[in-house]
Every structure is written in structure tokens, then in C-alpha cells.
XYZ file of C-alpha atoms in Angstrom:
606
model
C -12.004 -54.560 -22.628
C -15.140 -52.268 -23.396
C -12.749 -49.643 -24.206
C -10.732 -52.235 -26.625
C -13.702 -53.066 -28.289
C -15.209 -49.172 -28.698
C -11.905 -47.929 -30.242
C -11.672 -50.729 -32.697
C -15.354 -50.312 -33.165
C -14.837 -46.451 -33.872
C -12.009 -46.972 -36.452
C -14.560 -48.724 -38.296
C -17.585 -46.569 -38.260
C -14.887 -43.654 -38.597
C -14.210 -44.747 -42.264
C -18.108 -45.194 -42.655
C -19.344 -42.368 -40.888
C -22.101 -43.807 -39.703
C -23.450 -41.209 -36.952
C -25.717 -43.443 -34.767
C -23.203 -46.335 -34.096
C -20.249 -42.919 -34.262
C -22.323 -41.343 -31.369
C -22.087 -44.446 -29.045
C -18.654 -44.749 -29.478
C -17.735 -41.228 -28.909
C -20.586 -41.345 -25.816
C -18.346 -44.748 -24.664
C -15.393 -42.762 -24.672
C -15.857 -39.701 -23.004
C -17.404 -41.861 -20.099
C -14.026 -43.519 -20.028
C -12.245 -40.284 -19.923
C -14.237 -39.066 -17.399
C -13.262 -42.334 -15.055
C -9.851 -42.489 -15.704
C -8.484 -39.703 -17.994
C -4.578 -40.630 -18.002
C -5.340 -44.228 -18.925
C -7.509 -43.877 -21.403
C -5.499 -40.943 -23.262
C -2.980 -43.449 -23.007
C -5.013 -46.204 -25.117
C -6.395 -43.865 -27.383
C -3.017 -42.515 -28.116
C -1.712 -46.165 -28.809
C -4.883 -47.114 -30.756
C -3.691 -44.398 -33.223
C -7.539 -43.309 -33.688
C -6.174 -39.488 -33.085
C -5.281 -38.910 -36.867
C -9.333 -40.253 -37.798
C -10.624 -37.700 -35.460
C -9.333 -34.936 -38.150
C -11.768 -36.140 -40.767
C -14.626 -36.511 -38.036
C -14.378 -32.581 -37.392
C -16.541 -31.264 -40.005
C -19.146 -28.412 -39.203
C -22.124 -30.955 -41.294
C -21.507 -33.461 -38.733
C -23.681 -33.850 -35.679
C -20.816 -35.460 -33.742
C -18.149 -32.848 -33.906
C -18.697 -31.386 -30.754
C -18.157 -34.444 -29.051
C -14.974 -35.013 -31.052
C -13.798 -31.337 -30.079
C -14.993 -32.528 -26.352
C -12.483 -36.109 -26.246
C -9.822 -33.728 -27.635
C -10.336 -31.231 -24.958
C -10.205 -34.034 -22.541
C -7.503 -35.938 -23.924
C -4.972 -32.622 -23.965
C -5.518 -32.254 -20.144
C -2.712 -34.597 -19.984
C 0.980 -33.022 -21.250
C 1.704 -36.063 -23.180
C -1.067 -35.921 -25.879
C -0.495 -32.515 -26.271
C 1.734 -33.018 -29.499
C 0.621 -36.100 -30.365
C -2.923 -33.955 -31.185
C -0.935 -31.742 -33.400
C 0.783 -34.273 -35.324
C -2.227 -36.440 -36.045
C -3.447 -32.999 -38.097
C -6.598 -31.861 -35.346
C -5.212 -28.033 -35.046
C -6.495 -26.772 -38.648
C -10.363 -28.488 -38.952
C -10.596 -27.092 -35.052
C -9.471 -23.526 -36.012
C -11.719 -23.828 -39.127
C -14.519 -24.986 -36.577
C -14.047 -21.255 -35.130
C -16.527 -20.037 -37.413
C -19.248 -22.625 -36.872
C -22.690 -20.820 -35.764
C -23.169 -23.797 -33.140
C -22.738 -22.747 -29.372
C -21.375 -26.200 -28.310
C -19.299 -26.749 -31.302
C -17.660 -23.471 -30.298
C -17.345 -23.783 -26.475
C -15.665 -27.369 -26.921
C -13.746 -26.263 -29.870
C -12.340 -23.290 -27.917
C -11.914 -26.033 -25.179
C -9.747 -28.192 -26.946
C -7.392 -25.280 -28.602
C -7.021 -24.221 -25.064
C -5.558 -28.028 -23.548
C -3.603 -28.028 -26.948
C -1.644 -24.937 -26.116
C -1.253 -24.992 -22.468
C 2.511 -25.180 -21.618
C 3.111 -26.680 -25.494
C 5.056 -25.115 -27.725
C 3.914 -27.371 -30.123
C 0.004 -26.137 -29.728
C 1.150 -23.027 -29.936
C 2.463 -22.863 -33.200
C 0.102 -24.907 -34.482
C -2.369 -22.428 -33.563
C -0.238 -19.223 -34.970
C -0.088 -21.114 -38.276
C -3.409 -22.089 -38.841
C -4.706 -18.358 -37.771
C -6.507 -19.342 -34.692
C -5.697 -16.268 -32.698
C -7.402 -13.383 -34.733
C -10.282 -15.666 -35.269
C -11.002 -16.157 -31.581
C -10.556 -12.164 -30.994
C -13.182 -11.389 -34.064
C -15.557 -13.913 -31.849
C -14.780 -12.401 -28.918
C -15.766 -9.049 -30.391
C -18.642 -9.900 -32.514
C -20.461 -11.904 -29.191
C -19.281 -9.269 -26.543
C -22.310 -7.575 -25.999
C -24.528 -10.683 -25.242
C -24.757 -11.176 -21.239
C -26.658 -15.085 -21.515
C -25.012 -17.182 -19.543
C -24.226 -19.613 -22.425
C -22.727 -16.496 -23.964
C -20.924 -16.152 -21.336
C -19.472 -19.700 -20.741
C -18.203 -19.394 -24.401
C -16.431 -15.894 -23.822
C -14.824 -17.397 -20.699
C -13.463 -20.584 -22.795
C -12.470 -18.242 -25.488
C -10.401 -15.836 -23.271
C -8.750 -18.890 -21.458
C -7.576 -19.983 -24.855
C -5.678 -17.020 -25.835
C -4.035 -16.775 -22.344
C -2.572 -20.635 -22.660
C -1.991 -19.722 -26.582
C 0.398 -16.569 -25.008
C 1.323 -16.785 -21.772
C 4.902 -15.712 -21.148
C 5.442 -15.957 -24.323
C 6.116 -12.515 -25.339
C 6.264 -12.557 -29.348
C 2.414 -14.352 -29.187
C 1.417 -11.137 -26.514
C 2.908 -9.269 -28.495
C 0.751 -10.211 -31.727
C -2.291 -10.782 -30.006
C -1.575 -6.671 -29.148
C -0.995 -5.664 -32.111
C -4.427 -7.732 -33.113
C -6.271 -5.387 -30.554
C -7.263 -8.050 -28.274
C -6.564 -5.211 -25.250
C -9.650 -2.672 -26.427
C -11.831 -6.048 -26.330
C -10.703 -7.302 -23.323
C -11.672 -4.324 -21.795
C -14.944 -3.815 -22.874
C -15.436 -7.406 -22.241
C -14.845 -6.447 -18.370
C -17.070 -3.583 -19.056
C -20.345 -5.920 -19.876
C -19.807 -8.537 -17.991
C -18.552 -7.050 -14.725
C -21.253 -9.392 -12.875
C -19.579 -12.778 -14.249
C -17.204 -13.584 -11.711
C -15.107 -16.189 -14.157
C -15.066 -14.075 -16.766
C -13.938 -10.838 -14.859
C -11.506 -13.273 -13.447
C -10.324 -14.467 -17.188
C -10.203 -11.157 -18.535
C -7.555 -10.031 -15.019
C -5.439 -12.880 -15.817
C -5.162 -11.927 -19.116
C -3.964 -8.070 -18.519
C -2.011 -9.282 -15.813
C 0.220 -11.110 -18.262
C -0.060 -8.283 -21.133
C 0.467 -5.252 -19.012
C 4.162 -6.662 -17.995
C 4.887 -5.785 -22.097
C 6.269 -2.242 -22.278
C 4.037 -2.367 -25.899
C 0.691 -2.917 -24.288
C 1.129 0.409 -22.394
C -0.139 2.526 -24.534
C -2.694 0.495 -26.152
C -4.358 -0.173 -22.550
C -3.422 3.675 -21.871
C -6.386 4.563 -24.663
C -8.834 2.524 -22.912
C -10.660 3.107 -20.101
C -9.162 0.457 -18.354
C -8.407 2.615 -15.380
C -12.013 3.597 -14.965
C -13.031 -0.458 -15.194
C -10.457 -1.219 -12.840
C -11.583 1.058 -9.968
C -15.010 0.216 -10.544
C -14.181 -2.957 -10.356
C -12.010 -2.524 -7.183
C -15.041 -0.719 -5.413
C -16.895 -3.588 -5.664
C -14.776 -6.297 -3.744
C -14.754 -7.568 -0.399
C -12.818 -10.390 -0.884
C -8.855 -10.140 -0.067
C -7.936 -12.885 -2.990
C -10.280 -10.454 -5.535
C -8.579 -7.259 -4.981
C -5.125 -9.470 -5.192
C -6.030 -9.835 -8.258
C -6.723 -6.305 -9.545
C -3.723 -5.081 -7.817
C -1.506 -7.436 -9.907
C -2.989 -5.955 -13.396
C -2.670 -2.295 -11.232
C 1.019 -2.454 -10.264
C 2.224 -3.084 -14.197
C -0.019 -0.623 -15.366
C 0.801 1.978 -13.227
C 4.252 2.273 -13.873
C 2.728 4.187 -17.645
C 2.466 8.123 -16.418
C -0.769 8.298 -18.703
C -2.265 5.672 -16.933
C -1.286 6.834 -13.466
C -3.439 10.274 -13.716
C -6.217 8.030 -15.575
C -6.054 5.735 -12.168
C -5.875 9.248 -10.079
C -8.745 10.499 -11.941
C -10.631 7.275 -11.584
C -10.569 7.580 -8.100
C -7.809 4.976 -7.133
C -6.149 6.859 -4.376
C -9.273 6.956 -2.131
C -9.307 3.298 -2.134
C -6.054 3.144 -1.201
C -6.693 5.226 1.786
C -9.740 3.440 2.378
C -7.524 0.267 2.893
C -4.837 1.658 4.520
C -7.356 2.944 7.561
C -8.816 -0.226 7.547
C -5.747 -2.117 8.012
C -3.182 -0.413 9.384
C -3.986 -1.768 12.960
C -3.895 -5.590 11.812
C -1.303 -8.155 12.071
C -3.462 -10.281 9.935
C -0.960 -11.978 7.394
C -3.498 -11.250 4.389
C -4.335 -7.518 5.782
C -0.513 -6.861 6.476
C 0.042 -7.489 2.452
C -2.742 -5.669 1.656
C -1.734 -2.521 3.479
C 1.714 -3.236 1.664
C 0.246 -3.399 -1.825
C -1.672 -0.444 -1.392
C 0.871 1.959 0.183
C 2.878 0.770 -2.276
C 0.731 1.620 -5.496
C 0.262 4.938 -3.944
C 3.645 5.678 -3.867
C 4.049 4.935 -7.606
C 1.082 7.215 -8.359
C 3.196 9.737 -7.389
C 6.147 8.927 -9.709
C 4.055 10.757 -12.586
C 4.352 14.279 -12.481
C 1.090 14.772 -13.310
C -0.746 12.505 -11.039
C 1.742 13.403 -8.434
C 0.702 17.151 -8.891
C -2.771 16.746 -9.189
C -2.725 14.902 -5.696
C -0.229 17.407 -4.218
C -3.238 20.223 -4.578
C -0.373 23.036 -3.793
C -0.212 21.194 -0.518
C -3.625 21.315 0.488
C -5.060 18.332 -1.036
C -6.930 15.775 0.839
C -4.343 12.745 -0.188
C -1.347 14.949 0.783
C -2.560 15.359 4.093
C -3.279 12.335 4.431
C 0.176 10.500 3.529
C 1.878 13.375 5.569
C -0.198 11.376 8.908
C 1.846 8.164 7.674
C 5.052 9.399 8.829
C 4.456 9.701 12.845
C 2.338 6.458 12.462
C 3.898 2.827 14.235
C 3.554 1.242 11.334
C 6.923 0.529 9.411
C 5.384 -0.016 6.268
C 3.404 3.495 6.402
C 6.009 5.102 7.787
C 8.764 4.193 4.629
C 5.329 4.995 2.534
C 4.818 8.006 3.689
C 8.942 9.079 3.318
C 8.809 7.758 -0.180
C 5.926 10.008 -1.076
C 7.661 13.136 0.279
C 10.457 12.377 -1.275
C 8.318 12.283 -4.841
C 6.048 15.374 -3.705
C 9.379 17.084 -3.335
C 10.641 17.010 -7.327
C 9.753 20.488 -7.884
C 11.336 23.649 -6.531
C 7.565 25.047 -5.340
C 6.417 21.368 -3.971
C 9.683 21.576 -1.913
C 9.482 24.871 -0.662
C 5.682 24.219 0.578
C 6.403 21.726 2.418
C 9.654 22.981 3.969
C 7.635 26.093 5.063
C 4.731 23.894 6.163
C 7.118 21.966 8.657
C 7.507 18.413 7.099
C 11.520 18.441 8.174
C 10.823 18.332 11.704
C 8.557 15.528 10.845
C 11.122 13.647 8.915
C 14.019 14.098 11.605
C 11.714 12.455 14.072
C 11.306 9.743 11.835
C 15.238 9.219 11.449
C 15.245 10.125 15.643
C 13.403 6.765 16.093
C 15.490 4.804 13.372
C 18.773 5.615 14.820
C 19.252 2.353 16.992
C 18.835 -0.827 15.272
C 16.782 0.832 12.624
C 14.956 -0.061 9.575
C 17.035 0.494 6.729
C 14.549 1.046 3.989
C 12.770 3.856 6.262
C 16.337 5.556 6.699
C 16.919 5.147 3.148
C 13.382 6.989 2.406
C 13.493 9.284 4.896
C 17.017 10.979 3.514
C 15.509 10.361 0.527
C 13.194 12.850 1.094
C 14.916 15.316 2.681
C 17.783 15.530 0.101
C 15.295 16.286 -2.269
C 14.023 18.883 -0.038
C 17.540 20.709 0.464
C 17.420 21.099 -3.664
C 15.851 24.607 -3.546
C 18.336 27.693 -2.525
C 15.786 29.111 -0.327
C 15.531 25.684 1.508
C 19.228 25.537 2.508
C 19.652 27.894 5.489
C 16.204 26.934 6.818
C 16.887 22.922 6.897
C 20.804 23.661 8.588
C 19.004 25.885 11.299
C 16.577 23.235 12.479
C 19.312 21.027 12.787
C 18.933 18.510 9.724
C 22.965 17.963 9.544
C 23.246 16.828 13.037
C 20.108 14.950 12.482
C 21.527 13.038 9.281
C 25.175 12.554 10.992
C 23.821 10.415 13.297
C 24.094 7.893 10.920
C 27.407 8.380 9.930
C 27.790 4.730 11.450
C 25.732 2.575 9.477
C 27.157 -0.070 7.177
C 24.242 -0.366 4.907
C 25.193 1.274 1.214
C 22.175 2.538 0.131
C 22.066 5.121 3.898
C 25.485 6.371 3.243
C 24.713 6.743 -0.463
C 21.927 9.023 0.790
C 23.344 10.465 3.615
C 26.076 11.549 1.356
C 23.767 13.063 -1.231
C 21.682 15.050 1.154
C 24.760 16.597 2.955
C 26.530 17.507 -0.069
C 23.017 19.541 -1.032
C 22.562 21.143 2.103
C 26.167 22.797 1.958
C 25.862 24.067 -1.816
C 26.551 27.805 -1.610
C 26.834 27.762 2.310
C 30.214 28.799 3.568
C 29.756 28.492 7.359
C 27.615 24.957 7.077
C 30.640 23.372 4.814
C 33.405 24.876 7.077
C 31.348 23.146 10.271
C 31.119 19.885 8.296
C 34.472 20.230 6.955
C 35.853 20.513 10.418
C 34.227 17.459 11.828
C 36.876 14.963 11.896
C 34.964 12.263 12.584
C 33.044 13.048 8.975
C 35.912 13.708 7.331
C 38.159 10.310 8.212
C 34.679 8.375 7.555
C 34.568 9.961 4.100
C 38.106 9.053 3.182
C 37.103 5.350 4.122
C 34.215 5.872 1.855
C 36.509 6.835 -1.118
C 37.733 3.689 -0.905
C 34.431 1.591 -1.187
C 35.478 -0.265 -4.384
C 32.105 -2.281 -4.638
C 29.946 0.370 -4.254
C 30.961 2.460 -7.074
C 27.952 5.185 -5.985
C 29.425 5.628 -2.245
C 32.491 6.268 -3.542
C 31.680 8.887 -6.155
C 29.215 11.045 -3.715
C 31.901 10.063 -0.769
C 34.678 11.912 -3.448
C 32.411 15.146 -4.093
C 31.124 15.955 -0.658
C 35.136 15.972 0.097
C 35.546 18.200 -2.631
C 32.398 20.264 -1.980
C 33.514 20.838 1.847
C 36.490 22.538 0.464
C 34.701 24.487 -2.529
C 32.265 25.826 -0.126
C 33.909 26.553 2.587
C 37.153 27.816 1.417
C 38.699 27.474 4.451
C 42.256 26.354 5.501
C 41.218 24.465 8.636
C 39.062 22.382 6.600
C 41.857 21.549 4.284
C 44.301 21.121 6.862
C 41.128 18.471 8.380
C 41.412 16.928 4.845
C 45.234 16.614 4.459
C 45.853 15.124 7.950
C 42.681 12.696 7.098
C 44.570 11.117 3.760
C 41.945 12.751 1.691
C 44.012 14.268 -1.218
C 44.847 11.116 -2.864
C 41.142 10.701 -3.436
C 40.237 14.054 -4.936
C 43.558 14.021 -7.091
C 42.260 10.412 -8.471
C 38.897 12.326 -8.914
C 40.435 14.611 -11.064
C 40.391 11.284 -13.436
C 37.015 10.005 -13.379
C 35.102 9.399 -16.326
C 32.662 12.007 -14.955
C 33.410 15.744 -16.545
C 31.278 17.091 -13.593
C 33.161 15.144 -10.892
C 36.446 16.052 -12.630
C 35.532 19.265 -12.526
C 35.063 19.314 -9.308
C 38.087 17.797 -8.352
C 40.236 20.372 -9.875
C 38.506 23.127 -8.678
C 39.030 21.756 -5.010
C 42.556 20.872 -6.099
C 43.089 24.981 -7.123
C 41.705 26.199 -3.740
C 44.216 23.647 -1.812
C 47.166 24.858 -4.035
C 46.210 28.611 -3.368
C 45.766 28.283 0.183
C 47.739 25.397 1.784
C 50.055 24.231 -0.407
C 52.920 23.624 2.010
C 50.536 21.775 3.806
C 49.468 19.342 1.076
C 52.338 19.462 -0.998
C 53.761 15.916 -0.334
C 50.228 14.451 -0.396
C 49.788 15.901 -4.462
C 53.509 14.551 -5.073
C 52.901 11.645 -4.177
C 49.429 11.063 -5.902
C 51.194 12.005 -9.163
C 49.017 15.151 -9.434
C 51.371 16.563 -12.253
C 51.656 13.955 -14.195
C 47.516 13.286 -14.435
C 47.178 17.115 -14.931
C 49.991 16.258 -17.819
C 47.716 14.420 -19.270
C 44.489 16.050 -19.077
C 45.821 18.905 -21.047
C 47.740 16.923 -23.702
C 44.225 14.280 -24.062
C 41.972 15.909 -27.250
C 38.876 14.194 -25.260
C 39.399 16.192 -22.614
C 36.594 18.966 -22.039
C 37.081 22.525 -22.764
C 36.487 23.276 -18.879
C 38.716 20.607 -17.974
C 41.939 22.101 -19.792
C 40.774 25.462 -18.323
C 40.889 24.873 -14.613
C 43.837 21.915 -14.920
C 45.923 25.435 -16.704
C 44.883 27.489 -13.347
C 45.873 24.045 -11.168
C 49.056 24.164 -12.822
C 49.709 27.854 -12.118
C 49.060 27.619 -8.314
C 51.252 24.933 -8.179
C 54.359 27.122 -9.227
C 54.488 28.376 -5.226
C 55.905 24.804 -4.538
C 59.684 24.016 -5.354
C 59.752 20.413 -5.667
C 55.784 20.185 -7.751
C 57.018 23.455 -9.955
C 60.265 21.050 -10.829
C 58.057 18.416 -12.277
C 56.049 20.865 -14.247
C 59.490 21.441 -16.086
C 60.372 18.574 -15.948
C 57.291 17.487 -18.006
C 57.796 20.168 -20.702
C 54.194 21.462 -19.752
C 55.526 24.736 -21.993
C 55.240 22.529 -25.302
C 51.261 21.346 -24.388
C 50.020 24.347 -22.848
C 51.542 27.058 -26.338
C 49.533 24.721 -28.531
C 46.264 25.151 -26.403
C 46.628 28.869 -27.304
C 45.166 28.544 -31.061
C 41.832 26.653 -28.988
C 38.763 27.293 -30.571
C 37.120 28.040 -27.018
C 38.065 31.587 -26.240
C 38.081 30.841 -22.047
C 40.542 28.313 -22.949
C 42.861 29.969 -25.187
C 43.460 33.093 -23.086
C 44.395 31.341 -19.875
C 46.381 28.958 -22.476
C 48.088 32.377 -23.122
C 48.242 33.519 -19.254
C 49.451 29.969 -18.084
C 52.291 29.851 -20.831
C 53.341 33.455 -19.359
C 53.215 32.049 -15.899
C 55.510 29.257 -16.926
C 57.798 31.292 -18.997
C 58.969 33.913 -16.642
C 59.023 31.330 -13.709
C 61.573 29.548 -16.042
């Protein structure tokens, strides 16, 4: 009834403005808010006083802040939200923005901040009336002053613009292009000491770093340096949460990885890693995680990751190199990942082959073999097909036994090990006759990679399944293996490899193809019939698309096929004479001539 008789009473002295009798009312109804918020939102809202409180918001009025205050009370609930913006409050509280009185601007900031939470409505309310860039200007011009008022008001302020933009990304995105990021950091700067403010100002990069845009903007900061110092500082497991959340985003900018590096990140990480790494404590478990984590993505800049590698002396390499023998899961896939980004240079790679780190990484598989964890192998081959890149580090890595190493997981069922099992095999035998014509002779390989070939829904298996069949005969160049490859149902694969979209896998293909047809063509002959190989290689010459290097070694396919009777009769058949004369005016030279030898060929066979 009291709160009957105070709204009717306020409509009145609303009109009159009457600031004694205004005051008791407004006093009268925050107390009523404070007891039971939802209810009395709910009788304001129905009392339709909302659309007076527009002309009670004046910065003359000794009352406004407490008008600002009912608002700010009244939007904690979702349904007043709109109603606020219809009954015209959003514009006289964005003009209040500029007031010079402290608790005109902490409750005005207060209410803008319940308006836009979760409300679309607010929101553009807000955008229209300008509220934003007036609230960064404030921010800026009252940044330097560490009072605690100040600092309640900075707070306010920054929790309005993160329920004005969050995940929303056009409002981030203006409230970047604004500059809100260089304040927000020197914010952090001053007022390190505040813990809600710090906290305020986390939240907000948090949301702004997940926008490609702010990248740059928060990479001409110091925001790295802040960060770390920040980091330094914390005991608390829920604190440094928190920092790693703005972190991870960030880091994924290479400028901003070697400002981290240079800030000193990495020896916190280590820091946490050695304190942890014995705990099965849930929160020090996901710390560990987070940490080993971040460090690995330092080391996808090739700066920072080059800086820390220190020619393979530095303090940090050392360091994540200890990972790898560790018990830990989660250090040991840590440590794999890292060697596997240490190793994206020829002289990184040769280091650390020199320096041992194979023998380190087939122990690791060693203990995965049974029941292992996946996302170790995963790393772990990772790392060392990345390794096998360099010439030099071929013949060392087959001599200490890496092949029979990796083909003990010629078993697993998990796509993303055979992908990489694949990968690192096919490197190893680049350029290495007798290491291809071993591998090419293992039958058990060889029928597992013709299953492969046929792995439909995982298009990546089944391309690097296709070339490490095609590399074991381009290497090698040895009958046995092609006879392995025949018997195994292989040729179907690498004649419909010959078709991919691929020019290098094409290539490839018909290079293999060649070195079958000049060397066991008896043996494969039905296999190519029956694949259609003459028709496709038809079609590759007659196709404009095709690349210049493609109609060159499909001409020298077609050649070598000429030895076989039944294949030669469906080169005639196919009028391969008419295709192969007009290749001869080709404006690639390679090309034309062997247009000119292959039409020859043809013509005196015929």
C-alpha cells in the first residue's frame, strides 16, 4: 500500500518538481527495490511512472542520481529492460555522461550497464544516442586517478561497455576501431592493485582478443608486458585462469607471441609446469594443461619459436626436450608438439637430429604402442616427419631404426596416426633407393596401404596412402616392389591417382605408372586394362586444363605402353595419333618435342 501511495504521490510531484517531497519518494522507492526488486519493478512498470523519470534526469537536479540509481535497479530484472528504452531514459542518461558529479556518473554508468545486459534493445539504444565513445573519452580523461571513488567509477564504466558488446561482434568491433584497447590497457597499467578493476579490464580483452581485428591494435600495446606482470603477481588458480583466457587468443598473433617471449612468459610457464607436474589436483592438472599448452603455441611463430630455440642451446629448449621421457601424458604430447614446431627449419632439424632427439622420440612411441594415447602418437610422428625433411637427416633417422619404430603402428585405426605415419614414411624414403625397396617389399605395408586407398571418409589417408605407394616405386625402382604392388591390388589406385585434382599427386602417379610400364609390364598389364589406364591417359592429353608436365609424362606413359599387345591396341584404337600431332605446335618446348618423339613412336609402331 505504501508503495501505491509513493508512486501516485511521485507522479504528482514529478509534474511539479518539487525536490523535497521528489526525494522521499525516490528514497521510498529504492527501499522497496532493495526488499523485493522483481515486485516492485513490476508495479513501477504498471504504474507507467518510467516515461516521467526521463524529464527527472536533468544534470540541475539534485535527484538525478537517485533516478539513474531506481533505473539501475529496476534493469536488473530482463523484463524492464525495454520497457526503460521505450519510456525515452537512454538519451538524458547518455547526455548525463558528461556531468562533473561522481555519483551522477557511477549510477548513470550503472543504469546503461542493466539496460544493455543481454538486450538488444539497450544496445541500440545506446549505439544511437552515442553512449559508447563518450564512456571511452571518460575512461581516458579519469585514467590516471588511483582514488578509490575513481576507481569504483572506472570499474562501472568498463562493465558497461562489456554488457553494451559482448558477443556481439559489430559493437567490438566499433568500440576497436574507437581505441577502447590502448585505454584498456593502460587502465591495467595504473590500476594493477584494484582487484575489480584488473578483473573488468580481463573480461573485457578476453571478449575482444577472440576478433581477428583487435590483433593488431592490442599487438601495438604493451599488453604483453602488462600481462606477465600481471601473471607474476598471482597466487590464486581462478586469477591466472583468467589471464590465460585473454593469453590463449592473443597468442595465436606472431607479433604478440615474441612480445609475450620477450616479456618473459615462457619462464612462467616452466615455473608452473615444475610446480605441478606431480599433482592430480583437478585445478593443478588444468593448469599444467593450459600452460604446456600456451607454450606450445609460442612456438608456432617463427620468431618466438627461434628466439627460444637459442641454436639448440637455450634454456627453454632444454627444458621442453625433459618433457618427453616425463610420466606425464600431457607433458609428454607437449613436449612432441614442440619438437615438432622447433623442427620447421632445415638447421633446427638437423641440430636436433645430431643432438639425439630421435632416439628420444622412438621411446616415446616404444611406450605408446599398446593401448596408447593417440594424441601423443599423433605428436610424436608429428615431430619426427618434420625431422626426416632435411636430405642430410634421411640416412641417419633409417639407421637408428625410425621405420621399424613408426611401423609398429601400422595397426591403429585412429586417422589422424596413419595420416602421420604415412607422411613421415613417405619423407624418410625420398631419394633413398634401398629404404623404399625394404618398405616396398613389406607386404604387410603394402596390402595395409591398398586398404588405405580406399578410406573414402578420410580424404587425407587416402591421398598420402596413394603417394607413399607411388613413392615406394619411384624410389626404389625395383621390380620386386612392383611385383609386391601388383599382387597387393595396388595399381587401380595409382592409375585413379593419375586423376586427382592434385597436379603434384598426378604427377606422381604417372611417373610411377612409367617405371611399372618399363619394367613389369607383363606383370601389371591386366591390372592397367582393367583400370582403364588408356582411356584416362586419353583424356589427360586431349583436356586444355591439363598441366604442361602432365601431357609430358602421360606422352612417355603412352610410349612404354607400346611393349604390351592388347594396351598398344587401345592406344589405336583411341586415335591417340590425332591428340598427340596437335600437342607438337605446344608453346612449352619439353612438351612439344616428346609430342614430336611420341607421334614417331606411334607412327612406326603402326
Amino acid at each position: 500500500d505504501n508503495l501505491s501511495d509513493t508512486l501516485k504521490k511521485l507522479k504528482i510531484t514529478a509534474v511539479d518538481k518539487t525536490e523535497d517531497s521528489l526525494e522521499g519518494c525516490l528514497d521510498c522507492l529504492l527501499q522497496a527495490l532493495t526488499q523485493n526488486n522483481i515486485e516492485t519493478s513490476e508495479k513501477i512498470q504498471a504504474s507507467g511512472i518510467l516515461q516521467l523519470f526521463a524529464s527527472l534526469l536533468t544534470p540541475q537536479s539534485s535527484c538525478t542520481a537517485k533516478v539513474a540509481n531506481i533505473i539501475a535497479e529496476v534493469a536488473k530484472n530482463e523484463f524492464m529492460r525495454t520497457p526503460c528504452v521505450d519510456a525515452g531514459l537512454i538519451s538524458p542518461l547518455v547526455q548525463l555522461l558528461n556531468s562533473k558529479d561522481q555519483e551522477v556518473l557511477l549510477q548513470t554508468g550503472r543504469a546503461l550497464g542493466n539496460v544493455c545486459y543481454d538486450s538488444h534493445e539497450g544496445r541500440s539504444a545506446v549505439d544511437q544516442a552515442g553512449g559508447a565513445q563518450i564512456v571511452i573519452d571518460r575512461l581516458r580523461s579519469l585514467c590516471s586517478r588511483t582514488d578509490p571513488a575513481n576507481e569504483k567509477l572506472l570499474t562501472v564504466f568498463c562493465g558497461m561497455l562489456m554488457n553494451y558488446s559482448n558477443e556481439n561482434d559489430s559493437l567490438q568491433s566499433q568500440l576497436i576501431n574507437m581505441g577502447v584497447i590502448p585505454t584498456l590497457v593502460t587502465l591495467l597499467g595504473v590500476h594493477c592493485h584494484n582487484a575489480a578493476l584488473t578483473e573488468m579490464c580481463l573480461v573485457a580483452f578476453g571478449n575482444l582478443a577472440e576478433l581477428e581485428s583487435s590483433k593488431e591494435q592490442f599487438a601495438s600495446t604493451n599488453i604483453a608486458e602488462e600481462l606477465v606482470k600481471l601473471f607474476k603477481k598471482q597466487v590464486e588458480h581462478d586469477k591466472r585462469e583468467m589471464i590465460f583466457e585473454v593469453l590463449a587468443p592473443l597468442a595465436e598473433n606472431d607479433a604478440i607471441k615474441l612480445q609475450l617471449v620477450e616479456a618473459g612468459l615462457v619462464e612462467c610457464l616452466l615455473e608452473i609446469v615444475q610446480e605441478k607436474v606431480d599433482s592430480d589436483k583437478e585445478d593443478d592438472v588444468a593448469e599444467l594443461k593450459t600452460a604446456s599448452d600456451l607454450m606450445v603455441l609460442l612456438l608456432l611463430g617463427d620468431e618466438s619459436m627461434q628466439k627460444l630455440f637459442e641454436g639448440g642451446k637455450g634454456n627453454v629448449f632444454q627444458r621442453v626436450l625433459s618433457w618427453i621421457p616425463s610420466n606425464n601424458h600431457q607433458l609428454q604430447l607437449a613436449g612432441a608438439l614442440a619438437i615438432a614446431n622447433f623442427a620447421r627449419n632445415d638447421g633446427n632439424c638437423i641440430h636436433m637430429v645430431d643432438s639425439g632427439i630421435v632416439e628420444n622420440l622412438m621411446a616415446l612411441l616404444d611406450r605408446h604402442v599398446e593401448d596408447g594415447n593417440v594424441t601423443v602418437q599423433h605428436a610424436a610422428l608429428s615431430a619426427l616427419r618434420n625431422l626426416a625433411i632435411p636430405v642430410v637427416n634421411k640416412a641417419k633417422m633409417l639407421s637408428a631404426g625410425v621405420t621399424e619404430t613408426v611401423l609398429k603402428f601400422l595397426k591403429s585405426e585412429m586417422p589422424p596416426v596413419q595420416f602421420k605415419l604415412l607422411g613421415t614414411l613417405r619423407m624418410l624414403i625420398d631419394a633413398q633407393a634401398e629404404a623404399a625397396e625394404q618398405l616396398g617389399k613389406n607386404v604387410k605395408l603394402v596390402e595395409r596401404l591398398v586398404e588405405w586407398c580406399e578410406a573414402k571418409d578420410h580424404a587425407g589417408v587416402m591421398g598420402e596412402s596413394n603417394r607413399l605407394l607411388s613413392a615406394l616405386i619411384r624410389h626404389s625402382k625395383s621390380k620386386d616392389v612392383i611385383k609386391a604392388i601388383v599382387q597387393s591390388g595396388g595399381i587401380k589406385h595409382l592409375v585413379t591417382m593419375a586423376t586427382s585434382e592434385h597436379v603434384i599427386m598426378q604427377n606422381e602417379a604417372l611417373v610411377a605408372l612409367a617405371l611399372i610400364a618399363a619394367l613389369e609390364l607383363g606383370t601389371a598389364e591386366k591390372d592397367l586394362e582393367s583400370a582403364k589406364l588408356v582411356q584416362i591417359l586419353h583424356r589427360l592429353l586431349a583436356d586444355e586444363r591439363s598441366a604442361p608436365e602432365i601431357k609430358y609424362n602421360s606422352m612417355v606413359l603412352t610410349c612404354a605402353l607400346i611393349g604390351s599387345e592388347s594396351l598398344y591396341k587401345e592406344v589405336q584404337d583411341l586415335a591417340f595419333l590425332d591428340v598427340v600431332s596437335k600437342l607438337r605446335s605446344h608453346e612449352n618446348k619439353s612438351v612439344a618435342q616428346q609430342a614430336s618423339l611420341t607421334e614417331q613412336r606411334l607412327a612406326v609402331e603402326s
